[in-house]
Structures are given as structure tokens and as C-alpha cells.
Coordinates of C-alpha atoms in Angstrom, one line a residue:
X1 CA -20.7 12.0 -12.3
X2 CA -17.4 13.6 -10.4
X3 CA -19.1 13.7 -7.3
X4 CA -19.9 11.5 -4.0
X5 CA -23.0 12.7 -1.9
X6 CA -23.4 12.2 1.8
X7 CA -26.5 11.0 2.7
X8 CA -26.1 12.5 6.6
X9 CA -23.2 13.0 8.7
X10 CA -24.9 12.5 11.8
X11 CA -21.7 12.1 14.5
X12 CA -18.0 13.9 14.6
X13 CA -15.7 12.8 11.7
X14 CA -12.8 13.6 10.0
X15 CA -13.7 13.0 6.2
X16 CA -10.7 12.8 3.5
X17 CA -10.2 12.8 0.3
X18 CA -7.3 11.7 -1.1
X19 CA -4.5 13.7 0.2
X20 CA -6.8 15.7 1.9
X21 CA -9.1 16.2 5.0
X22 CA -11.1 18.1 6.6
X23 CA -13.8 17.7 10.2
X24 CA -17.6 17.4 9.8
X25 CA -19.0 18.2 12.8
X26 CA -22.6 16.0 13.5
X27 CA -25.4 17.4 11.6
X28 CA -23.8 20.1 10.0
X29 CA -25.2 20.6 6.8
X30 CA -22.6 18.7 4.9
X31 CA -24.0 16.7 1.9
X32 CA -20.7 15.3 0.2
X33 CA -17.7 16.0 -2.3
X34 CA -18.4 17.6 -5.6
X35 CA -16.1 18.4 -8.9
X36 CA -13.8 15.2 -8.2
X37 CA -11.3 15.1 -10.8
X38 CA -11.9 12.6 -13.0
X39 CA -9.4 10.1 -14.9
X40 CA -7.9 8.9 -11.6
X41 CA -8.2 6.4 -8.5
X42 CA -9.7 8.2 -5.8
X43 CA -9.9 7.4 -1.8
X44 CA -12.5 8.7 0.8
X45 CA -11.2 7.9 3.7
X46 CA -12.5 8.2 8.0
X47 CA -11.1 8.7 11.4
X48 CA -14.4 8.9 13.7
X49 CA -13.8 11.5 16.8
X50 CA -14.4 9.1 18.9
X51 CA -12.0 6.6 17.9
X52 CA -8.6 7.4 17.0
X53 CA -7.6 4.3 16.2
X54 CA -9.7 3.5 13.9
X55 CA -9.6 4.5 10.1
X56 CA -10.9 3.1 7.1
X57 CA -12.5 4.1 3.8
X58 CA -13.2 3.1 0.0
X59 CA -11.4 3.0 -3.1
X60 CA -13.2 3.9 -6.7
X61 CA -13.1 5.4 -9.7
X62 CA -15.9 7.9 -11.2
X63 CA -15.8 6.9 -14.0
X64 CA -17.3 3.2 -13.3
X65 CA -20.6 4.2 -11.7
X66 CA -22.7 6.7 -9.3
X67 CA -21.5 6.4 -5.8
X68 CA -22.9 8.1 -2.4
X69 CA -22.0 7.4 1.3
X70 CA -24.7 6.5 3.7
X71 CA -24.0 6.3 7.9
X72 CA -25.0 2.7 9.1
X73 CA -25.7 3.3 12.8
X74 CA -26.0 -0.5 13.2
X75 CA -22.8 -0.5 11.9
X76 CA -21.7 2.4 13.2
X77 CA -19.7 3.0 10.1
X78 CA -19.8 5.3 7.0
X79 CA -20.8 2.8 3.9
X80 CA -20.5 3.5 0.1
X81 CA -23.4 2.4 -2.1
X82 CA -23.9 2.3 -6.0
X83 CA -26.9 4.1 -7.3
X84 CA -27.8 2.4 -10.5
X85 CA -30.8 4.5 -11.3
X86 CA -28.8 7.9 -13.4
X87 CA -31.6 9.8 -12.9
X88 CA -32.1 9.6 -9.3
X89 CA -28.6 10.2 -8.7
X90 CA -28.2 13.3 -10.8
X91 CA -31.4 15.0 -9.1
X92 CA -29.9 14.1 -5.7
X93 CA -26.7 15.7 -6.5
X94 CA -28.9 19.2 -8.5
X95 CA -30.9 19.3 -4.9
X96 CA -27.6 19.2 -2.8
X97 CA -26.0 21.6 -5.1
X98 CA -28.9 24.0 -4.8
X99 CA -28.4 24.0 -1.6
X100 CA -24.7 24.8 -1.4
X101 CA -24.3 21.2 0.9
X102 CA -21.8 19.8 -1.2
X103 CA -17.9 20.8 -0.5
X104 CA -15.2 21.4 -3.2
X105 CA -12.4 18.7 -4.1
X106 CA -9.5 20.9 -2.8
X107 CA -7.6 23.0 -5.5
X108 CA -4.7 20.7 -7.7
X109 CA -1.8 21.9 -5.8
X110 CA 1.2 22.3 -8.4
X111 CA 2.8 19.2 -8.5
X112 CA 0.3 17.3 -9.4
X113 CA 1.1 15.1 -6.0
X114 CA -2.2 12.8 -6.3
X115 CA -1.2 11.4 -9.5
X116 CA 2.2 11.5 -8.6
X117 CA 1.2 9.0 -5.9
X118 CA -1.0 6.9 -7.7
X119 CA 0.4 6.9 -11.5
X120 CA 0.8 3.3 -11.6
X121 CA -2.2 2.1 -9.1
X122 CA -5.3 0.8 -11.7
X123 CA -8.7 -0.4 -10.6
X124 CA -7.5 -4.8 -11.8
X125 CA -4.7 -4.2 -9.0
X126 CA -6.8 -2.8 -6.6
X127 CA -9.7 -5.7 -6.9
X128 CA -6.8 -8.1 -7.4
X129 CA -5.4 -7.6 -4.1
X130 CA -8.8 -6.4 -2.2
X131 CA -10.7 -9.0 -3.7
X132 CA -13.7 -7.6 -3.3
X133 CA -15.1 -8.8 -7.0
X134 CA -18.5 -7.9 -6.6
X135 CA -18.2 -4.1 -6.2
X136 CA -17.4 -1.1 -8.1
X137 CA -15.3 0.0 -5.4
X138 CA -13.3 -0.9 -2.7
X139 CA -12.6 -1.5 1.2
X140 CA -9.8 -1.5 3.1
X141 CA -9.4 -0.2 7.2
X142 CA -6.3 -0.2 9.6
X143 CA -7.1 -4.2 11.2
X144 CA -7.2 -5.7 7.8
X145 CA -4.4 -8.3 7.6
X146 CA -2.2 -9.6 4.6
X147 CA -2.2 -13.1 3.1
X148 CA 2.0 -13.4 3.9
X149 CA 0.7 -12.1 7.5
X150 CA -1.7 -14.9 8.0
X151 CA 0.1 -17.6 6.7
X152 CA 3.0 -16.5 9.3
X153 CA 0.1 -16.4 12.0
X154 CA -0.6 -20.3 10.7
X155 CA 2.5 -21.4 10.9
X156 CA 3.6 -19.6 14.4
X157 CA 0.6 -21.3 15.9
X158 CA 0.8 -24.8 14.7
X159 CA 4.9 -24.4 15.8
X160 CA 3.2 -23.7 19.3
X161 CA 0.7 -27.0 19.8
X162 CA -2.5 -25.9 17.7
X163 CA -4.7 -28.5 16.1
X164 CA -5.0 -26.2 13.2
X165 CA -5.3 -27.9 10.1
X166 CA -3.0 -27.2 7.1
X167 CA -4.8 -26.0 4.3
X168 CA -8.2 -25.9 6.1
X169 CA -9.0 -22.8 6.5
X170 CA -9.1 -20.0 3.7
X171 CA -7.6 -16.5 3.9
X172 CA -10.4 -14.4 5.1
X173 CA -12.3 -12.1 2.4
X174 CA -10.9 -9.2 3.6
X175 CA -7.4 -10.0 3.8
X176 CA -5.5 -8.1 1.7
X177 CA -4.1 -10.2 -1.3
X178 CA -0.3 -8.2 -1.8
X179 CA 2.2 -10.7 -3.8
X180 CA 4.4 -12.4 -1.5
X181 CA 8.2 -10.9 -1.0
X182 CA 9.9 -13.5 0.3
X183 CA 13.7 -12.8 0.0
X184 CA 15.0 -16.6 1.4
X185 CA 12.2 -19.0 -0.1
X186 CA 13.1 -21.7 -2.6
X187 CA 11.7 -19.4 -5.6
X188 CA 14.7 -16.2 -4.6
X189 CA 17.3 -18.7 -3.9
X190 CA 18.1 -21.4 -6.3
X191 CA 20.2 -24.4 -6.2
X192 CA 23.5 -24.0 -6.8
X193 CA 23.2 -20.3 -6.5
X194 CA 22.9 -19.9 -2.8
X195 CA 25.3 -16.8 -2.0
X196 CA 24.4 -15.5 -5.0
X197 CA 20.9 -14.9 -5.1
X198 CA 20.9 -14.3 -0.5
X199 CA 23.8 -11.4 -1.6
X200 CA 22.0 -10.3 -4.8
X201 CA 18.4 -10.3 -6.0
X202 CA 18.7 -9.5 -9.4
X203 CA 17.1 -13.7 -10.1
X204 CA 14.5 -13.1 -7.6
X205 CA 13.8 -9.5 -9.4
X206 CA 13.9 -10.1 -12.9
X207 CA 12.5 -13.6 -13.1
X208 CA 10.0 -14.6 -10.4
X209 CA 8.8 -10.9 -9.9
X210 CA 9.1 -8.7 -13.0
X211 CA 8.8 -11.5 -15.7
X212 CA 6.7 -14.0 -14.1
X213 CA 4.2 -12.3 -11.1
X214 CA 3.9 -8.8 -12.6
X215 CA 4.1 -10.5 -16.3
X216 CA 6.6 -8.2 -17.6
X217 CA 5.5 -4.6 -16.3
X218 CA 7.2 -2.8 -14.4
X219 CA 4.1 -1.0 -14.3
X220 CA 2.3 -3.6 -12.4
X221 CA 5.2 -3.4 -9.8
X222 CA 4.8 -0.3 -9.2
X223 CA 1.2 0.1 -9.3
X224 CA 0.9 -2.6 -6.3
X225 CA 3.9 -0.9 -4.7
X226 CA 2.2 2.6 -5.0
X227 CA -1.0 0.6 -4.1
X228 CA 0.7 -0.4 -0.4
X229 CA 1.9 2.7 0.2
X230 CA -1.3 4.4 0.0
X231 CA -3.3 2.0 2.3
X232 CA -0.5 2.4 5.2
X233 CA -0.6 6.3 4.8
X234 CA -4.2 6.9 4.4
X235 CA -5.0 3.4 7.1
X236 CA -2.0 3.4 9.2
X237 CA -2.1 -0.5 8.0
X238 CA 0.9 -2.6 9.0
X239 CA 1.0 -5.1 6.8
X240 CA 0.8 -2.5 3.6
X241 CA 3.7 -1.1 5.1
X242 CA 5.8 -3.7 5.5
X243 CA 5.1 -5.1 1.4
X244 CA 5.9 -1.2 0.9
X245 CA 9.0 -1.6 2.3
X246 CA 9.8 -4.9 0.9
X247 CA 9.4 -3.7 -2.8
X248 CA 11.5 -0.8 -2.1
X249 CA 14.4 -3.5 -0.7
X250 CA 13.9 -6.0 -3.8
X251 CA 14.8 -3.3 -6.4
X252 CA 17.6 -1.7 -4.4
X253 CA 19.2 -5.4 -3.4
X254 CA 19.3 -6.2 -7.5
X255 CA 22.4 -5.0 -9.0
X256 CA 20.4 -5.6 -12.5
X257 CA 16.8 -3.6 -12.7
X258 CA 15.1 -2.5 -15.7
X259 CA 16.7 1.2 -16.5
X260 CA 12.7 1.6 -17.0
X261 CA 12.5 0.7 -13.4
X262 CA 15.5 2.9 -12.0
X263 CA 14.8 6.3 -14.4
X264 CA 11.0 6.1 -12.3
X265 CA 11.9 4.8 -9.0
X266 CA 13.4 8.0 -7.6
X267 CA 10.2 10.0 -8.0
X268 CA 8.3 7.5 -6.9
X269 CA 9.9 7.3 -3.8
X270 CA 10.2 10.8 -3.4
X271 CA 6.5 11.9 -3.8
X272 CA 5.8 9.3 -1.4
X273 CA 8.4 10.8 1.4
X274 CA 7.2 14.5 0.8
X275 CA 3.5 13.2 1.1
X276 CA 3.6 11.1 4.3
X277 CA 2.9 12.6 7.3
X278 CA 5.9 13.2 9.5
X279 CA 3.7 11.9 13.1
X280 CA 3.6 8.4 11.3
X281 CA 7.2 8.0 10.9
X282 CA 7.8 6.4 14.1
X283 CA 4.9 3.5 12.6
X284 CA 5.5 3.5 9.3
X285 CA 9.2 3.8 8.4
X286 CA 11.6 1.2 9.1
X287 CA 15.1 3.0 9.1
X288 CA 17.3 -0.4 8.7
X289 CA 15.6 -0.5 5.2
X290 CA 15.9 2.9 4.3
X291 CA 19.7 3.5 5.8
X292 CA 20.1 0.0 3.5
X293 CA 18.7 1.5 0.5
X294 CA 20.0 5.1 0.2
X295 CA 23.5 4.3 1.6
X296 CA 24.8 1.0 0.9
X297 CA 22.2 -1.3 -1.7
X298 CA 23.6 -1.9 -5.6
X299 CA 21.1 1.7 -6.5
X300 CA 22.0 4.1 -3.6
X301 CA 23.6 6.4 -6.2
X302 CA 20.4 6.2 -8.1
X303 CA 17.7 8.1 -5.5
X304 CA 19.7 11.7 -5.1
X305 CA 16.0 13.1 -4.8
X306 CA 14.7 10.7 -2.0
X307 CA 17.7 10.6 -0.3
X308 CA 17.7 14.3 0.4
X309 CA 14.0 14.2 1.4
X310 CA 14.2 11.7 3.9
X311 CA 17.5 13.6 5.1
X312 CA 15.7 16.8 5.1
X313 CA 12.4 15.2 7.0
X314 CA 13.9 12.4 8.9
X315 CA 17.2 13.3 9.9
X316 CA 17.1 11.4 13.1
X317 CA 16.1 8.2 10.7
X318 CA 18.9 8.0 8.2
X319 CA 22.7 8.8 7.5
X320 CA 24.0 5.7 8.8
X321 CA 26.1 3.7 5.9
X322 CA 25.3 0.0 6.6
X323 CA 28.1 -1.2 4.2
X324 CA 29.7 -3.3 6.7
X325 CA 26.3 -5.2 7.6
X326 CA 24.4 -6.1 4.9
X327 CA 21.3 -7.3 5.7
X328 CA 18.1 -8.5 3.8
X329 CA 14.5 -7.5 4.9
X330 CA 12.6 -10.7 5.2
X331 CA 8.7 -11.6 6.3
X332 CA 9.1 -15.3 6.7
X333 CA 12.7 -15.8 7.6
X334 CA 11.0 -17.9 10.6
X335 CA 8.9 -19.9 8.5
X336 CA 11.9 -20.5 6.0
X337 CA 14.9 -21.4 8.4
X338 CA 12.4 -23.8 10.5
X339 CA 9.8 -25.7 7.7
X340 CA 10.8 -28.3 6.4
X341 CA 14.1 -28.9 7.7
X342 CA 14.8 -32.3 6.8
X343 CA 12.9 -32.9 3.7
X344 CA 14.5 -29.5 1.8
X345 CA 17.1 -30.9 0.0
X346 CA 17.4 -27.6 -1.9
X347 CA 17.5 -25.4 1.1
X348 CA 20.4 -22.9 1.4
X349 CA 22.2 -23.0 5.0
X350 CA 22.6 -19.3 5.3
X351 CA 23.1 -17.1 8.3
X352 CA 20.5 -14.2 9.3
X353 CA 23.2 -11.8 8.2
X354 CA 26.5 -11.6 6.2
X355 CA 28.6 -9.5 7.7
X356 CA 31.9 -8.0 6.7
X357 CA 34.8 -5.8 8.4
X358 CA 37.5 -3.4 7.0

């Protein structure tokens, strides 16, 4: 059914869904979200009163079973729940709706902006990089970290004297699985090719990403890109925001993308700037990448619409043309320029930056 009951709402929250929110105030008769569109990803989402720092919230589709949302006061967190019994759940949802408990989704404004935002996002990305397998839907809060993140933890602390072992441990079940962007490792850069590939990333783009990661879709790319985006709007999560920001760079440093790519990039980007809140700017907008990308990368002729957003929101963000510093946004430039120093024959000997003057 298009609809997720509340089982209680026993303490101060602000309840989303999607795009939208709304306060719950504790006890108030509020028994959950009715007439969800269906056809689409959805997100309920929570910010507790009390907590502010705190957000988190679950990812499903209608379509793929009967979900409500219980309060755990163990927990002292809102859970989702699959109801397997049909009947049960439809004469919980009659006896809410009889009592006039249950809110509204909120009216489809014009635009269409929710499937703007998630067009490309499909349930195999979402338990791909979640990995949560064994549910119908789909965790994710503001403290969850990224597998590039941990590995970058790993290596920081065995640089600085811990007995960790290599290999030991596995990423933690709730560490969010994004593909790793690395712009200097031996996959973007190959031999031979040095300045090339660190100036250009049309190799790294076309055939380690596109062709062999995202197995030929450009869909994929985006879907995971879209994906990212979402959980560092919705979760204020860091390490979504920084692959968000990463994808963005790898298509705008290739001089050759997929014209399927470049005719969908633009509106991509600019549903997502329109969308995001501008209070999270200062936390989720790096302006080196985005000055980078509209003013001076291979496609910053190519994103007329997202360029004038961010102008028109963020003017104190971007306008500055970076085409005397070209730089590359890069996750594990530590962990490249200091691993494997002396057994990496292939390793380029490349400088953090390339810089040029007129």
C-alpha cells in the first residue's frame, strides 16, 4: 500500500518525507503518512528535538512490501518494520484513516523536483552501497562512515605506530559502500601516461568508471551520484558529500564524456542546487570544486543552468576562474604519495598541483 503508519510518536520530532517535513509534537495524534506516490524511491527521515545533531532515516520503495514505524525507547530511535501479514496491515491503515490520524504526502509541486532528484537512484544501488541485504528497506544516519573513509582511517593509523593488522578487520555493516574515486591511484594513472591521465581524466572516466564499475551506464553513475547527494542533504553525512563532489569533478575533469552524460548532467546538478538547503552550504559545498567545475574544467560551458543557480544562491561561493590553478580533488592523495614508495615501480611523481601563469 502507499502508505507508512506510525505506531506512536511519543517524544518531539521533526518527521520528513522526502523533500519535506514537518514537527510532531509527543503524543499528538499522529498515526503516519498516507497517499505516498508510488513508482518511486522514497526517504522518511528524523531530527529528534532534543538532538540536533542527530538525523537519520530509512530508504524503501512501496511497492516491495507493507512498512510502518514503531518508537524503540530502548533504542531511543524511530525503527521501520515489514508487516508480512496484508491483512493486518490494511485494517491498521482503515482504523487510522477512520480516524483522520494519518497526514497527506505533500501536494507534487510543479517540477516534479522528487523525481528530478532521484531519476537515476534504483533500489540494487541503494542495497549495493547500504549493504543491508536482508531488508526491504534501508538505513543510513549522519555518523555512518564510507569504505574510502575507513580505509584512509587504517592507513593514517598504522602511519602513526598502531598494531592494526592489514586486512584484519572488515568494513563495518554499516559503512556505506560508495565506489572509490580515486583521481592519483594506479587504476586513473597509467604508465606511460602520467601527465596525461593527472591533467585529464577522460581514461579514468570512460574505462575504469563508466565501462568497467558502472558496466556501461551512465545510468548507474548517476543513480549512485544522485544516491550521495541525497544522503548528505537529507543526513548532513560527510562522507556522501565528499563522493558527491567527487563524481561531479570526474566528469567535468574529462575532456571526453558520453554526450549521454553531458545532455543530463546539467539538470541534474541543477535540481540538486535549487533543492539543498542554503544553511548547509557552509557543510556541504566545497567551493574549490565547484569554482573548478563551472569556470575552468573541459565542461564549464556545458552547465549554463547550474552555473546561474549556484551564482544566484551562493554568490559568496563561486565566480572565481581557477584557470591558472588547476587542481584535482582527491580522497587518498595521502595514502597514494606515501604507500608503497619503493616497491611502485609504476608510480607517477606528480606534484599536488600543476600550476600555470600568463
Amino acid at each position: 500500500m502507499n502508505c507508512v503508519p506510525f505506531t506512536s510518536a511519543p517524544i518531539d520530532v521533526i518527521i520528513g518525507i522526502d523533500q519535506y517535513s514537518f514537527n510532531v509534537k509527543a503524543n499528538q495524534p499522529f498515526q503516519g503518512i498516507k497517499n505516498i506516490p508510488t513508482g518511486h524511491i522514497h526517504v522518511i527521515h528524523f531530527q529528534h528535538a532534543d538532538d540536533s545533531s542527530m538525523r537519520y532515516g530509512y530508504w524503501f520503495d512501496c511497492s516491495m512490501g507493507n512498512f510502518y514505524v514503531w518508537y524503540n525507547d530502548s533504542e531511543g530511535l524511530f525503527r521501520m518494520k515489514e508487516e508480512l501479514d496484508d491483512a493486518k496491515f490494511e485494517n491498521i491503515v482503515h482504523d487510522f484513516e477512520e480516524r483522520q490520524a494519518m497526514v497527506s504526502y505533500p501536494r507534487i509541486d510543479e517540477d516534479d523536483t522528487w523525481y528530478k532528484l532521484i531519476e537515476f537512484v534504483q533500489v540494487d544501488k541503494i542495497r549495493e552501497v547500504v549493504r543491508q541485504k536482508e531488508n526491504q528497506f534501508f538505513y543510513v544516519d549522519s555518523s555512518m562512515t564510507t569504505v574510502q573513509e575507513n580505509e584512509l582511517l587504517k592507513f593514517s593509523l598504522q602511519k602513526a605506530g598502531s598494531k592494526m593488522e592489514n586486512g584484519d578487520d572488515e568494513d563495518p555493516a554499516d559503512c556505506l559502500n560508495y565506489t572509490i574515486t580515486n583521481f592519483k591511484s594506479r587504476e586513473a594513472i597509467r604508465p606511460g601516461h602520467e601527465m596525461e591521465d593527472f591533467l585529464d581524466k577522460s581514461y579514468y572516466l570512460n574505462t575504469v568508471m563508466l565501462r568497467g564499475v558502472f558496466r556501461n551506464s551512465y545510468n548507474n553513475y548517476f543513480g549512485e551520484l544522485q544516491f550521495a547527494f541525497l544522503n548528505a542533504m537529507f543526513f548532513g553525512n560527510y562522507g556522501s558529500s565528499l563522493q558527491w563532489h567527487a563524481m561531479i569533478e570526474l566528469i567535468c575533469s574529462s575532456s571526453a564524456v558520453p554526450n549521454c552524460m553531458l545532455d543530463r548532467l546539467d539538470e541534474v546538478l541543477y535540481f540538486q542546487v535549487k533543492t539543498l538547503p542554503e544553511q548547509y552550504s557552509d557543510i556541504l559545498l566545497n567551493g574549490r570544486v565547484w569554482n573548478t567545475c563551472l569556470y575552468s574544467s573541459f565542461q564549464k560551458d556545458l552547465l549554463p543552468n547550474t552555473k546561474g543557480m549556484m551564482e544566484k544562491k551562493y554568490p559568496e561561493l563561486v565566480g572565481e576562474d581557477n584557470e591558472d590553478e588547476f587542481t584535482v580533488n582527491d580522497l587518498g592523495d595521502e595514502e597514494n604519495d606515501n604507500a608503497d614508495d619503493e616497491d611502485d615501480e609504476f608510480k607517477p611523481t606528480i606534484v599536488g598541483g600543476v600550476y600555470y601563469q600568463k
